[in-house]
Amino acid sequence: MGEILALVEARLRTALGEPDARAAVTFLGTDRIEVLRFVDGDVVRYATLGMSAQPMADPTVALADPVKGPRAELVLSVRAGLADTDKVLRGLAVLAASPQVEGLIVAPGASLDLGEPLWPGAPFSSVLVAESGGLVEDLELDEPMEPVRFLPLLPMTHNEAAWKRVRGAQELQERWLSHGTDLRDPLRASVTLD
């Protein structure tokens, strides 16, 4: 487990630079989850470290495989200085612990909901999980382990989350794209939905 997390942190540092802050959260019955903060000009990126220590398992399987299964870490990018986004650290750790706590398999297209604002005053309480491979390349591990995928999180307003449940992730992402939505704006309003 420690070896995998060392490789994951090295991949994050290669892609995002040196973290300028880190916080650790441990929930009862789960492994420790860290959240690293990287500043890149006017963008702050938060990345989890610890979610990929164990593979995610289907909750319907009686005994989880300790080696095989999808592995992931979460990455959230927001514009700096517009909101107190550092308060997102605990929320990200909660989302990263959800595979251990709730038996979820976090994959692109999924919605994750905190049930409270991502940070104080945020118009978002949920995120859309996007495809990996963009900002941080997947990390290949020795067989039979699956690669660690670095999944971007796209904050959704309440209306966007409801629209996504009806129309699907692809349509919501197309709507954001067609309206030129700045998904890094921590104060943005909901995209026009019809």
Short mmCIF file of C-alpha atoms in Angstrom, two decimals:
data_model
loop_
_atom_site.label_atom_id
_atom_site.label_comp_id
_atom_site.label_asym_id
_atom_site.label_seq_id
_atom_site.Cartn_x
_atom_site.Cartn_y
_atom_site.Cartn_z
CA MET A 1 0.00 0.00 0.00
CA GLY A 2 2.73 2.48 0.96
CA GLU A 3 4.65 1.75 -2.22
CA ILE A 4 1.59 2.48 -4.38
CA LEU A 5 0.94 5.76 -2.59
CA ALA A 6 4.59 6.81 -3.01
CA LEU A 7 4.24 6.21 -6.77
CA VAL A 8 0.93 8.11 -6.81
CA GLU A 9 2.44 11.10 -5.01
CA ALA A 10 5.41 11.08 -7.39
CA ARG A 11 3.03 11.12 -10.38
CA LEU A 12 1.09 14.05 -8.86
CA ARG A 13 4.32 15.99 -8.26
CA THR A 14 5.51 15.32 -11.82
CA ALA A 15 2.22 16.58 -13.28
CA LEU A 16 1.34 19.39 -10.86
CA GLY A 17 4.60 20.45 -9.18
CA GLU A 18 5.33 20.61 -5.47
CA PRO A 19 2.32 20.74 -3.15
CA ASP A 20 2.26 23.85 -0.98
CA ALA A 21 -0.03 22.30 1.64
CA ARG A 22 -1.42 18.94 2.69
CA ALA A 23 -4.00 17.74 5.17
CA ALA A 24 -4.85 14.26 6.41
CA VAL A 25 -8.22 12.89 7.48
CA THR A 26 -8.96 9.48 8.94
CA PHE A 27 -12.50 8.20 9.27
CA LEU A 28 -13.39 5.38 11.62
CA GLY A 29 -12.71 2.06 9.92
CA THR A 30 -10.93 3.54 6.89
CA ASP A 31 -7.38 4.15 5.75
CA ARG A 32 -5.93 7.65 6.05
CA ILE A 33 -6.75 10.00 3.18
CA GLU A 34 -4.55 12.99 2.45
CA VAL A 35 -5.43 15.98 0.29
CA LEU A 36 -2.57 17.85 -1.37
CA ARG A 37 -2.89 21.43 -2.61
CA PHE A 38 -1.02 22.63 -5.69
CA VAL A 39 -1.02 26.27 -6.83
CA ASP A 40 -0.50 26.96 -10.54
CA GLY A 41 -0.84 30.68 -11.22
CA ASP A 42 -4.48 31.60 -10.66
CA VAL A 43 -5.61 27.95 -10.36
CA VAL A 44 -5.56 25.85 -7.20
CA ARG A 45 -5.66 22.08 -7.57
CA TYR A 46 -6.59 19.69 -4.77
CA ALA A 47 -5.65 16.03 -5.19
CA THR A 48 -6.46 13.12 -2.91
CA LEU A 49 -3.79 10.64 -1.85
CA GLY A 50 -4.87 7.38 -0.26
CA MET A 51 -7.99 6.40 -2.17
CA SER A 52 -5.92 4.24 -4.54
CA ALA A 53 -4.24 2.26 -1.74
CA GLN A 54 -6.94 -0.40 -2.06
CA PRO A 55 -8.83 -1.37 -5.21
CA MET A 56 -12.49 -0.40 -5.32
CA ALA A 57 -14.80 -3.40 -5.04
CA ASP A 58 -18.33 -4.15 -6.14
CA PRO A 59 -20.46 -4.00 -2.97
CA THR A 60 -22.41 -7.10 -4.08
CA VAL A 61 -19.28 -9.28 -3.98
CA ALA A 62 -18.97 -11.20 -0.71
CA LEU A 63 -15.16 -10.99 -0.51
CA ALA A 64 -13.29 -8.11 -2.12
CA ASP A 65 -10.14 -8.92 -4.08
CA PRO A 66 -7.20 -7.20 -2.32
CA VAL A 67 -5.26 -6.79 -5.60
CA LYS A 68 -7.60 -6.58 -8.60
CA GLY A 69 -10.09 -3.81 -9.18
CA PRO A 70 -10.15 -0.18 -10.24
CA ARG A 71 -8.01 2.34 -8.37
CA ALA A 72 -8.39 6.11 -8.45
CA GLU A 73 -7.56 9.44 -6.90
CA LEU A 74 -9.63 12.62 -7.22
CA VAL A 75 -8.48 16.01 -8.56
CA LEU A 76 -10.42 19.28 -8.21
CA SER A 77 -9.29 22.50 -9.95
CA VAL A 78 -10.68 25.94 -9.02
CA ARG A 79 -9.73 29.57 -9.59
CA ALA A 80 -7.75 30.96 -6.68
CA GLY A 81 -8.76 33.90 -4.52
CA LEU A 82 -12.48 34.00 -5.35
CA ALA A 83 -13.77 31.83 -2.48
CA ASP A 84 -12.49 30.01 0.62
CA THR A 85 -11.98 26.79 -1.33
CA ASP A 86 -9.42 25.37 1.12
CA LYS A 87 -12.39 24.25 3.21
CA VAL A 88 -12.99 21.62 0.49
CA LEU A 89 -10.22 19.44 1.99
CA ARG A 90 -12.48 17.51 4.36
CA GLY A 91 -15.19 17.11 1.71
CA LEU A 92 -12.69 15.70 -0.78
CA ALA A 93 -11.45 13.26 1.85
CA VAL A 94 -15.07 12.16 2.46
CA LEU A 95 -15.55 11.55 -1.27
CA ALA A 96 -12.22 9.69 -1.50
CA ALA A 97 -13.21 7.46 1.44
CA SER A 98 -16.60 6.60 -0.08
CA PRO A 99 -15.35 3.41 -1.81
CA GLN A 100 -14.20 2.06 1.59
CA VAL A 101 -17.15 3.37 3.58
CA GLU A 102 -20.03 2.84 1.14
CA GLY A 103 -18.61 0.26 -1.24
CA LEU A 104 -18.87 2.63 -4.20
CA ILE A 105 -16.91 2.26 -7.40
CA VAL A 106 -16.09 5.81 -8.46
CA ALA A 107 -15.95 6.03 -12.26
CA PRO A 108 -16.31 8.66 -14.99
CA GLY A 109 -19.91 9.82 -15.39
CA ALA A 110 -20.76 9.21 -11.73
CA SER A 111 -22.13 11.87 -9.42
CA LEU A 112 -20.81 12.23 -5.88
CA ASP A 113 -22.83 14.30 -3.41
CA LEU A 114 -21.58 15.65 -0.09
CA GLY A 115 -25.00 16.80 1.07
CA GLU A 116 -23.48 20.17 2.04
CA PRO A 117 -21.61 22.93 0.15
CA LEU A 118 -18.16 21.91 -1.07
CA TRP A 119 -16.79 25.01 0.73
CA PRO A 120 -18.51 27.84 2.65
CA GLY A 121 -20.97 29.64 0.39
CA ALA A 122 -20.35 27.29 -2.55
CA PRO A 123 -23.28 26.88 -4.96
CA PHE A 124 -22.23 23.22 -5.31
CA SER A 125 -22.73 20.20 -3.07
CA SER A 126 -22.01 17.56 -5.69
CA VAL A 127 -19.48 16.84 -8.40
CA LEU A 128 -19.47 15.04 -11.73
CA VAL A 129 -16.58 12.60 -12.13
CA ALA A 130 -14.84 13.22 -15.47
CA GLU A 131 -12.56 11.04 -17.60
CA SER A 132 -8.97 10.52 -16.48
CA GLY A 133 -5.83 10.92 -18.56
CA GLY A 134 -5.86 14.68 -19.15
CA LEU A 135 -4.14 16.69 -16.45
CA VAL A 136 -2.48 13.74 -14.69
CA GLU A 137 -1.70 10.62 -16.72
CA ASP A 138 -2.90 7.25 -15.42
CA LEU A 139 -0.28 5.43 -13.35
CA GLU A 140 0.39 1.88 -14.54
CA LEU A 141 0.99 -0.66 -11.77
CA ASP A 142 2.43 -4.16 -11.91
CA GLU A 143 0.06 -6.88 -13.13
CA PRO A 144 -2.52 -7.95 -12.05
CA MET A 145 -3.20 -4.52 -10.50
CA GLU A 146 -5.17 -2.03 -12.55
CA PRO A 147 -3.74 1.45 -13.18
CA VAL A 148 -4.43 4.33 -10.82
CA ARG A 149 -6.69 6.82 -12.60
CA PHE A 150 -6.66 10.50 -11.61
CA LEU A 151 -10.30 11.52 -11.98
CA PRO A 152 -11.14 15.22 -12.37
CA LEU A 153 -14.13 16.45 -10.36
CA LEU A 154 -16.46 19.01 -11.94
CA PRO A 155 -18.63 20.86 -9.38
CA MET A 156 -22.37 20.80 -10.15
CA THR A 157 -25.10 23.09 -8.89
CA HIS A 158 -28.25 21.47 -7.50
CA ASN A 159 -30.10 22.12 -10.78
CA GLU A 160 -27.25 20.71 -12.88
CA ALA A 161 -27.12 17.57 -10.73
CA ALA A 162 -30.87 17.07 -11.15
CA TRP A 163 -30.60 17.66 -14.91
CA LYS A 164 -27.69 15.20 -15.12
CA ARG A 165 -29.77 12.49 -13.38
CA VAL A 166 -32.41 12.84 -16.11
CA ARG A 167 -30.28 13.56 -19.19
CA GLY A 168 -26.95 11.95 -18.34
CA ALA A 169 -23.38 13.11 -17.83
CA GLN A 170 -22.58 13.46 -21.53
CA GLU A 171 -25.43 15.89 -22.16
CA LEU A 172 -24.49 18.01 -19.15
CA GLN A 173 -20.87 18.21 -20.28
CA GLU A 174 -22.03 19.17 -23.79
CA ARG A 175 -24.25 21.87 -22.28
CA TRP A 176 -21.31 23.29 -20.29
CA LEU A 177 -19.13 23.25 -23.41
CA SER A 178 -21.72 24.89 -25.69
CA HIS A 179 -22.26 27.70 -23.16
CA GLY A 180 -18.53 28.22 -22.50
CA THR A 181 -18.99 27.47 -18.79
CA ASP A 182 -15.89 28.12 -16.66
CA LEU A 183 -15.98 24.98 -14.52
CA ARG A 184 -13.09 26.30 -12.41
CA ASP A 185 -15.08 29.34 -11.25
CA PRO A 186 -15.92 28.62 -7.59
CA LEU A 187 -18.78 31.14 -7.67
CA ARG A 188 -20.33 30.36 -11.06
CA ALA A 189 -24.06 30.14 -11.57
CA SER A 190 -25.82 27.14 -13.03
CA VAL A 191 -25.61 26.75 -16.80
CA THR A 192 -28.85 27.48 -18.66
CA LEU A 193 -30.92 24.30 -18.67
CA ASP A 194 -34.12 23.65 -20.66
#
